Coordinates of C-alpha atoms in Angstrom, one line a residue:
X1 CA 91.2 112.2 88.3
X2 CA 89.7 115.6 89.2
X3 CA 87.3 118.2 87.7
X4 CA 84.5 120.6 88.0
X5 CA 84.3 121.4 84.3
X6 CA 86.6 122.1 81.5
X7 CA 86.4 125.8 81.4
X8 CA 88.0 126.0 84.8
X9 CA 91.2 125.5 82.9
X10 CA 90.4 128.1 80.2
X11 CA 92.9 130.8 80.4
X12 CA 93.2 133.5 77.8
X13 CA 94.9 131.3 75.2
X14 CA 92.6 129.0 73.3
X15 CA 95.2 126.7 71.8
X16 CA 96.9 126.2 75.1
X17 CA 93.7 125.5 77.1
X18 CA 91.3 123.9 74.6
X19 CA 92.6 120.4 75.1
X20 CA 94.8 120.6 78.0
X21 CA 95.3 117.1 79.5
X22 CA 92.5 116.3 81.8
X23 CA 91.5 113.0 83.4
X24 CA 88.8 111.6 85.5
X25 CA 90.3 112.8 88.8
X26 CA 92.4 115.7 88.0
X27 CA 89.8 118.5 88.5
X28 CA 88.1 117.2 91.6
X29 CA 88.9 119.0 94.8
X30 CA 89.2 117.1 98.1
X31 CA 86.0 115.7 99.3
X32 CA 84.4 117.1 102.5
X33 CA 84.1 113.6 103.9
X34 CA 86.8 111.1 103.1
X35 CA 85.7 107.5 102.3
X36 CA 89.2 106.1 102.3
X37 CA 91.1 106.0 105.6
X38 CA 94.6 107.4 105.5
X39 CA 97.0 109.6 107.5
X40 CA 98.5 112.8 106.0
X41 CA 102.2 113.3 106.1
X42 CA 104.7 115.9 104.8
X43 CA 108.2 115.4 103.5
X44 CA 110.8 118.1 103.1
X45 CA 111.5 117.7 99.4
X46 CA 114.4 119.0 97.4
X47 CA 113.4 121.7 95.0
X48 CA 116.1 121.0 92.4
X49 CA 117.4 117.5 92.0
X50 CA 119.7 118.2 89.0
X51 CA 121.8 121.2 89.7
X52 CA 123.8 122.6 92.6
X53 CA 122.4 126.2 92.4
X54 CA 119.9 126.0 95.3
X55 CA 119.4 124.1 98.6
X56 CA 115.7 125.2 98.8
X57 CA 113.2 122.6 100.0
X58 CA 109.4 122.5 100.0
X59 CA 106.8 120.5 101.9
X60 CA 105.4 117.7 99.8
X61 CA 102.2 116.0 100.9
X62 CA 101.7 112.3 100.9
X63 CA 99.0 110.0 102.2
X64 CA 99.5 106.6 103.8
X65 CA 97.3 103.7 104.7
X66 CA 99.0 100.8 106.5
X67 CA 95.9 98.9 107.6
X68 CA 96.7 95.9 105.5
X69 CA 100.5 96.1 105.5
X70 CA 102.7 93.2 106.3
X71 CA 105.3 94.9 108.4
X72 CA 107.8 92.2 107.9
X73 CA 108.6 93.6 104.5
X74 CA 105.3 93.6 102.6
X75 CA 105.1 95.6 99.4
X76 CA 104.4 99.3 99.0
X77 CA 101.9 100.3 96.5
X78 CA 102.9 103.8 95.5
X79 CA 100.6 106.2 93.5
X80 CA 102.6 108.6 91.4
X81 CA 100.4 111.7 91.8
X82 CA 99.5 113.8 88.8
X83 CA 98.0 117.2 88.2
X84 CA 95.7 117.8 91.1
X85 CA 94.9 117.3 94.8
X86 CA 96.2 114.0 95.9
X87 CA 93.1 113.2 97.9
X88 CA 91.1 113.0 94.7
X89 CA 93.5 110.3 93.3
X90 CA 93.2 108.5 96.6
X91 CA 89.5 108.3 96.4
X92 CA 89.4 107.3 92.8
X93 CA 92.0 104.6 92.7
X94 CA 89.9 101.9 94.3
X95 CA 91.8 99.0 92.6
X96 CA 94.8 99.7 94.9
X97 CA 92.5 99.5 97.9
X98 CA 90.8 96.4 96.7
X99 CA 94.0 94.4 96.3
X100 CA 96.0 95.7 99.2
X101 CA 94.7 93.1 101.7
X102 CA 95.7 90.1 99.5
X103 CA 99.2 91.5 99.1
X104 CA 99.7 92.8 102.6
X105 CA 100.5 96.1 101.0
X106 CA 101.0 99.6 102.4
X107 CA 99.4 102.3 100.3
X108 CA 101.1 105.6 99.6
X109 CA 99.7 108.4 97.5
X110 CA 102.3 111.2 96.7
X111 CA 101.2 114.6 95.6
X112 CA 102.9 116.1 92.5
X113 CA 104.9 119.3 93.0
X114 CA 103.1 122.5 92.2
X115 CA 99.6 120.9 92.7
X116 CA 97.3 120.6 95.6
X117 CA 99.1 121.8 98.7
X118 CA 102.6 120.8 97.5
X119 CA 103.6 124.3 96.4
X120 CA 107.3 125.1 96.4
X121 CA 106.5 128.8 96.4
X122 CA 103.4 128.9 98.5
X123 CA 100.5 130.9 97.4
X124 CA 102.1 132.2 94.2
X125 CA 102.0 129.0 92.1
X126 CA 101.1 130.8 88.9
X127 CA 104.1 133.1 88.8
X128 CA 105.6 133.7 85.4
X129 CA 109.1 134.0 86.9
X130 CA 111.1 131.1 85.5
X131 CA 113.1 131.0 88.7
X132 CA 109.9 129.9 90.4
X133 CA 107.9 128.0 87.9
X134 CA 110.9 126.5 86.1
X135 CA 111.2 123.7 88.6
X136 CA 107.9 122.2 87.4
X137 CA 108.7 119.2 85.2
X138 CA 108.1 115.5 85.0
X139 CA 111.8 114.8 85.6
X140 CA 111.8 116.7 88.9
X141 CA 108.5 115.0 89.9
X142 CA 110.0 111.6 89.3
X143 CA 113.1 112.5 91.4
X144 CA 110.7 113.6 94.1
X145 CA 109.1 110.2 94.2
X146 CA 112.5 108.5 94.2
X147 CA 113.5 110.5 97.3
X148 CA 110.2 109.9 99.0
X149 CA 110.4 106.1 98.4
X150 CA 114.0 106.1 99.7
X151 CA 112.9 108.0 102.8
X152 CA 110.0 105.6 103.5
X153 CA 112.3 102.6 103.2
X154 CA 114.8 104.2 105.6
X155 CA 112.4 105.4 108.2
X156 CA 109.5 102.9 108.4
X157 CA 110.4 99.8 110.4
X158 CA 110.1 96.7 108.3
X159 CA 110.1 98.6 105.0
X160 CA 113.8 98.7 104.2
X161 CA 113.5 95.8 101.8
X162 CA 109.9 96.3 100.7
X163 CA 109.3 95.9 96.9
X164 CA 107.6 99.0 95.5
X165 CA 104.9 98.8 92.7
X166 CA 103.9 102.2 91.2
X167 CA 100.4 102.9 90.1
X168 CA 99.0 105.8 88.1
X169 CA 96.3 106.9 85.7
X170 CA 96.6 109.3 82.8
X171 CA 99.6 111.6 83.4
X172 CA 100.0 109.7 86.7
X173 CA 100.2 106.5 84.6
X174 CA 102.9 108.0 82.5
X175 CA 104.9 108.8 85.6
X176 CA 104.3 105.3 87.0
X177 CA 105.7 103.8 83.8
X178 CA 108.6 106.2 83.6
X179 CA 109.5 105.5 87.2
X180 CA 110.1 101.9 86.2
X181 CA 112.0 102.7 83.0
X182 CA 114.2 105.4 84.6
X183 CA 114.6 104.0 88.1
X184 CA 114.3 100.2 87.9
X185 CA 116.5 99.9 91.0
X186 CA 113.9 101.9 93.0
X187 CA 110.6 100.3 91.8
X188 CA 110.0 96.7 91.0
X189 CA 107.0 97.1 88.7
X190 CA 104.4 99.6 87.4
X191 CA 100.7 99.6 86.5
X192 CA 100.3 102.5 84.0
X193 CA 96.6 103.0 83.3
X194 CA 95.5 105.1 80.3
X195 CA 99.0 106.5 80.0
X196 CA 99.5 108.3 76.7
X197 CA 103.3 108.2 76.7
X198 CA 103.3 108.5 72.8
X199 CA 100.8 111.3 72.5
X200 CA 103.6 113.7 71.6
X201 CA 104.1 112.0 68.2
X202 CA 100.7 110.5 67.7
X203 CA 98.8 112.0 64.6
X204 CA 97.1 115.1 65.9
X205 CA 93.7 114.1 64.6
X206 CA 93.6 110.7 66.4
X207 CA 92.3 111.9 69.7
X208 CA 89.2 113.7 68.1
X209 CA 88.4 110.7 66.0
X210 CA 88.1 108.4 69.0
X211 CA 85.8 110.9 70.8
X212 CA 83.7 111.1 67.6
X213 CA 83.6 107.3 67.3
X214 CA 82.2 107.1 70.9
X215 CA 79.3 109.5 70.1
X216 CA 78.7 108.0 66.7
X217 CA 78.2 104.5 68.3
X218 CA 75.8 105.9 70.9
X219 CA 72.9 106.7 68.5
X220 CA 71.6 105.3 65.2
X221 CA 73.2 106.4 61.9
X222 CA 75.8 108.5 63.7
X223 CA 73.0 111.0 64.3
X224 CA 74.5 112.2 67.6
X225 CA 78.0 113.0 66.3
X226 CA 76.4 114.6 63.2
X227 CA 74.3 116.9 65.3
X228 CA 77.4 118.0 67.2
X229 CA 79.3 118.6 63.9
X230 CA 76.4 120.7 62.7
X231 CA 76.2 122.8 65.9
X232 CA 79.4 124.8 65.3
X233 CA 78.1 126.6 62.3
X234 CA 74.7 126.9 63.9
X235 CA 76.3 128.8 66.8
X236 CA 78.0 131.1 64.4
X237 CA 74.8 131.9 62.5
X238 CA 72.7 132.5 65.6
X239 CA 75.4 134.7 67.2
X240 CA 75.4 136.9 64.0
X241 CA 71.6 137.5 64.0
X242 CA 70.9 141.3 63.8
X243 CA 70.6 143.6 66.8
X244 CA 72.2 140.9 69.1
X245 CA 69.0 139.0 69.1
X246 CA 70.9 135.8 68.6
X247 CA 73.3 136.5 71.5
X248 CA 70.3 137.2 73.7
X249 CA 68.7 134.0 72.6
X250 CA 71.9 132.0 73.5
X251 CA 72.3 133.8 76.9
X252 CA 68.7 133.0 77.7
X253 CA 68.4 129.4 76.3
X254 CA 71.7 128.3 77.6
X255 CA 71.0 129.8 81.0
X256 CA 74.4 131.5 81.1
X257 CA 75.5 133.0 84.4
X258 CA 76.0 136.7 84.5
X259 CA 79.8 136.3 84.3
X260 CA 79.5 134.2 81.2
X261 CA 77.0 136.3 79.2
X262 CA 77.9 136.7 75.5
X263 CA 78.1 140.3 74.5
X264 CA 79.5 140.1 71.0
X265 CA 79.8 137.5 68.2
X266 CA 83.5 137.1 69.0
X267 CA 82.5 135.6 72.4
X268 CA 81.1 132.6 70.7
X269 CA 84.6 131.0 70.8
X270 CA 84.2 130.8 74.6
X271 CA 81.1 128.6 74.4
X272 CA 82.7 126.5 71.6
X273 CA 85.7 125.8 73.8
X274 CA 83.4 124.8 76.6
X275 CA 81.5 122.4 74.4
X276 CA 84.6 120.9 72.9
X277 CA 85.9 120.1 76.3
X278 CA 82.5 118.9 77.5
X279 CA 82.2 116.3 74.7
X280 CA 85.7 115.2 75.3
X281 CA 85.2 114.9 79.0
X282 CA 82.1 112.8 78.5
X283 CA 84.0 110.4 76.3
X284 CA 86.7 110.0 78.9
X285 CA 84.1 109.6 81.7
X286 CA 81.9 107.1 79.8
X287 CA 81.7 104.7 82.7
X288 CA 79.0 102.0 83.0
X289 CA 77.8 103.3 86.4
X290 CA 77.1 106.7 87.8
X291 CA 80.0 108.8 89.0
X292 CA 80.2 112.2 90.7
X293 CA 83.8 113.4 90.9
X294 CA 84.0 115.5 87.7
X295 CA 80.4 116.3 87.9
X296 CA 77.4 114.1 88.9
X297 CA 76.9 112.0 85.8
X298 CA 74.6 109.1 85.0
X299 CA 75.8 105.7 83.9
X300 CA 76.9 105.6 80.2
X301 CA 76.8 109.4 80.0
X302 CA 77.5 109.5 76.3
X303 CA 74.4 107.5 75.6
X304 CA 72.5 109.8 78.0
X305 CA 73.4 113.0 76.1
X306 CA 72.9 111.4 72.7
X307 CA 69.3 110.6 73.6
X308 CA 68.8 114.4 73.1
X309 CA 71.3 115.0 70.3
X310 CA 69.8 112.2 68.1
X311 CA 66.4 113.8 68.0
X312 CA 65.2 115.5 64.7
X313 CA 65.5 119.3 64.3
X314 CA 64.5 121.6 61.5
X315 CA 66.5 124.8 62.2
X316 CA 69.5 126.2 64.1
X317 CA 67.7 127.1 67.3
X318 CA 66.0 123.7 67.5
X319 CA 69.4 122.1 67.1
X320 CA 71.0 124.3 69.8
X321 CA 68.1 123.6 72.1
X322 CA 69.0 119.9 71.8
X323 CA 72.6 120.8 72.5
X324 CA 71.7 122.5 75.7
X325 CA 69.6 119.6 76.8
X326 CA 72.7 117.4 76.3
X327 CA 74.9 120.0 78.2
X328 CA 72.4 119.9 81.0
X329 CA 73.1 116.3 81.6
X330 CA 76.7 117.3 82.4
X331 CA 76.5 120.5 84.4
X332 CA 73.1 120.0 86.0
X333 CA 72.3 116.3 86.3
X334 CA 71.2 116.9 89.9
X335 CA 69.0 119.8 88.9
X336 CA 70.6 122.1 91.5
X337 CA 72.6 124.4 89.2
X338 CA 71.1 127.9 88.8
X339 CA 73.0 128.8 85.7
X340 CA 75.8 127.6 83.3
X341 CA 79.1 129.1 84.2
X342 CA 81.5 129.0 81.2
X343 CA 84.4 130.4 83.2
X344 CA 84.4 128.5 86.4
X345 CA 87.8 128.7 88.0
X346 CA 89.9 125.9 89.3
X347 CA 91.4 125.5 92.8
X348 CA 94.8 126.8 93.7
X349 CA 97.6 125.2 91.8
X350 CA 95.5 123.0 89.5
X351 CA 96.0 125.2 86.4
X352 CA 99.7 124.5 86.4
X353 CA 99.3 121.8 83.9
X354 CA 99.1 124.5 81.2
X355 CA 102.7 125.4 82.1
X356 CA 103.7 121.7 81.6
X357 CA 101.7 121.6 78.3
X358 CA 103.6 124.7 77.2
X359 CA 107.1 123.3 78.0
X360 CA 107.7 119.6 78.0
X361 CA 104.2 118.0 77.7
X362 CA 103.5 119.2 74.2
X363 CA 100.7 117.1 72.8
X364 CA 99.4 118.1 69.4
X365 CA 95.7 118.2 68.7
X366 CA 93.9 119.0 65.5
X367 CA 90.4 118.5 64.0
X368 CA 89.2 118.6 60.4
X369 CA 85.4 118.7 61.0
X370 CA 84.9 115.9 58.4
X371 CA 86.4 112.8 59.9
X372 CA 85.6 114.0 63.4
X373 CA 82.7 116.0 64.9
X374 CA 84.6 119.0 66.0
X375 CA 85.1 122.4 64.3
X376 CA 88.1 122.3 62.0
X377 CA 91.2 123.4 63.8
X378 CA 94.8 122.8 62.6
X379 CA 97.8 122.2 64.9
X380 CA 99.9 125.3 64.7
X381 CA 103.1 125.1 66.8
X382 CA 104.1 128.7 66.0
X383 CA 100.7 130.1 67.3
X384 CA 100.8 127.7 70.2
X385 CA 104.2 128.9 71.2
X386 CA 103.1 132.6 70.9
X387 CA 100.1 131.9 73.2
X388 CA 102.2 129.9 75.7
X389 CA 104.6 132.8 76.0
X390 CA 101.8 135.3 76.4
X391 CA 100.6 133.2 79.3
X392 CA 103.9 132.1 81.0
X393 CA 106.5 134.6 79.7
X394 CA 109.2 134.4 77.0
X395 CA 111.0 131.4 78.7
X396 CA 108.0 129.2 78.1
X397 CA 109.1 127.8 74.7
X398 CA 107.4 124.5 73.9
X399 CA 109.8 121.6 73.3
X400 CA 107.8 119.0 71.3
X401 CA 110.6 116.4 71.2
X402 CA 111.7 116.7 74.8
X403 CA 109.5 114.0 76.4
X404 CA 110.4 111.5 73.8
X405 CA 114.1 112.3 74.2
X406 CA 113.8 111.8 77.9
X407 CA 111.6 108.7 78.0
X408 CA 111.6 107.1 74.6
X409 CA 107.9 107.1 73.7
X410 CA 106.9 103.7 72.6
X411 CA 110.5 102.5 72.2
X412 CA 110.4 100.2 75.3
X413 CA 112.6 97.4 74.2
X414 CA 114.7 97.6 77.3
X415 CA 111.8 98.1 79.7
X416 CA 110.5 95.4 82.0
X417 CA 107.7 94.8 84.5
X418 CA 105.3 97.4 83.2
X419 CA 101.6 96.9 82.4
X420 CA 100.1 99.6 80.1
X421 CA 96.3 99.3 80.1
X422 CA 94.0 101.2 77.7
X423 CA 90.3 101.4 77.2
X424 CA 89.2 101.7 73.6
X425 CA 86.4 104.2 74.6
X426 CA 89.1 106.5 75.9
X427 CA 90.5 109.1 73.4
X428 CA 93.8 109.0 75.3
X429 CA 94.3 105.5 74.0
X430 CA 95.4 107.2 70.8
X431 CA 98.8 107.8 72.5
X432 CA 98.9 104.7 74.6
X433 CA 100.9 101.4 74.3
X434 CA 98.6 99.0 72.6
X435 CA 101.0 96.2 71.8
X436 CA 103.1 94.0 74.2
X437 CA 106.8 93.9 73.7
X438 CA 106.8 90.1 73.3
X439 CA 110.1 89.7 75.3
X440 CA 110.4 87.8 78.5
X441 CA 109.4 90.1 81.3
X442 CA 108.9 93.0 79.0
X443 CA 106.1 95.5 78.6
X444 CA 102.6 94.1 78.6
X445 CA 99.7 95.9 76.9
X446 CA 96.2 95.1 78.2
X447 CA 93.2 96.3 76.1
X448 CA 89.8 97.0 77.6
X449 CA 87.3 97.3 74.7
X450 CA 84.5 98.7 76.9
X451 CA 86.8 100.8 79.0
X452 CA 86.8 104.6 79.4
X453 CA 89.7 106.5 81.0
X454 CA 91.6 104.3 83.4
X455 CA 88.5 102.3 84.3
X456 CA 90.6 99.5 85.6
X457 CA 92.2 101.7 88.2
X458 CA 88.8 102.4 89.7
X459 CA 87.4 100.1 92.3
X460 CA 85.3 97.1 91.3
X461 CA 81.6 97.7 90.6
X462 CA 78.8 95.3 89.8
X463 CA 78.3 97.1 86.5
X464 CA 81.9 96.5 85.4
X465 CA 82.2 94.9 81.9
X466 CA 83.9 91.5 81.7
X467 CA 86.9 93.0 79.9
X468 CA 87.8 95.2 82.9
X469 CA 87.3 92.4 85.4
X470 CA 89.7 90.3 83.3
X471 CA 92.1 93.1 83.0
X472 CA 92.3 93.5 86.8
X473 CA 92.9 89.8 87.2
X474 CA 95.8 90.0 84.8
X475 CA 97.2 93.0 86.6
X476 CA 97.0 91.2 89.9
X477 CA 98.9 88.3 88.5
X478 CA 101.7 90.4 87.2
X479 CA 102.0 92.3 90.5
X480 CA 102.2 89.0 92.3
X481 CA 104.9 87.8 89.9
X482 CA 106.9 91.1 90.2
X483 CA 106.8 91.0 94.0
X484 CA 107.8 87.4 94.3
X485 CA 110.6 87.8 91.7
X486 CA 111.9 91.0 93.3
X487 CA 114.5 89.1 95.4
X488 CA 114.0 91.7 98.2
X489 CA 113.6 91.1 101.9
X490 CA 111.1 88.3 102.6
X491 CA 111.0 87.6 98.9
X492 CA 114.8 87.0 98.6
X493 CA 115.5 83.8 96.8
X494 CA 117.1 81.2 99.1
X495 CA 120.8 80.7 98.4
X496 CA 122.6 77.7 99.8
X497 CA 125.8 78.3 101.8
X498 CA 129.1 76.7 100.9
X499 CA 128.7 73.9 103.5
X500 CA 125.3 73.0 102.1
X501 CA 126.6 73.0 98.6
X502 CA 129.4 70.7 99.6
X503 CA 126.9 68.2 101.0
X504 CA 125.0 68.0 97.7

């Protein structure tokens, strides 16, 4: 979804920001020149769908392409926007664009409340006032999409009986799946790519183990992941060298920008957080072809960085020089960066995920430093709560069980017409649905062994592995089935009248 680098999300609370949910599009700002053709629209959205305490509305952005639409009731492919600018999702969900012509589908991309330009309280999105920020939740966002879909059906000529298929990747994939489970009368099917709907109860070490597995497989004898594991203590030792000589060495050899210079040994946590996010982002973005939305990256970027990290070294500074060469692949692949900024800020509204992570989207992460390549870090809910409240105020009390109570986690026995796809290179598959329900019309799990984060939702590419090509074929077949079985409009099953029946 969108990025410019993990530290843009670093606030002042390490546990809250160190593994805040990012995906391949979520930190990308709108492109200067748009590749996809669409028109921009605004809907006067209800602020609070669940109480009768306010009549306030806000402008919600959505993008539309009807180039391929069959206006006699063709389907609507609806992207359930997640945490970022909607333009970025539009540009990086090529699968929807690829299949729209064959289905005669209208494409709609809806922006999530409190992100991009869909800001209920304008230029003050980071307010700690619960009367302002408290309306940010997945439940409110789903209700937004219900209202918007209903509005489109009512106001677009030919769309009143159009079947709707939701699409989404990552958190957007969670929303796409939840739209079908919570509002099956509104949407007829869902493609939920890399949607970790069970991350709330998944063992906290599972995520880090998958990242480590990706790096271990990228170089002989797990030399790459071993080097990363060794780098944490090397950073500590170098930072503690006398007379700040180690800090000076790090500032110089990591080419840190003035705003990111390390001035004391305690600052080393900043660079560690940066590196932790960087290795994670690379695992998520481990696509088989070059990409440029998070940062310009080569094909198979994990292999690219491991070419440096798998080299031999004899001391701490030699190891950290290899680490920087690997980092350089990420932040300076084009060679145009002048320095490494550890505290790059995000665009307006994009940091609001930390509020969701501090309230309903509580996803535990932990590392032991032995079975994974990260510095040991336990999951401490009490400390997490303290830091959330320090950032968002006393009302921001994490509710770890809320999402499962609302949506059921992997308990999908009553759900139908949902495809959950997961790539096994993607650490978020740890919280994904990896097994089909086995019931007629029930949930379908599609596994993509060579897939990184929602690779199947991206457009087709000559470098795509066979597994993702096959996954898209399966997804198209299910979409076709859902539309034809929707019994809506032009797809309504023919029913004989009484006279015709009497003649049988």
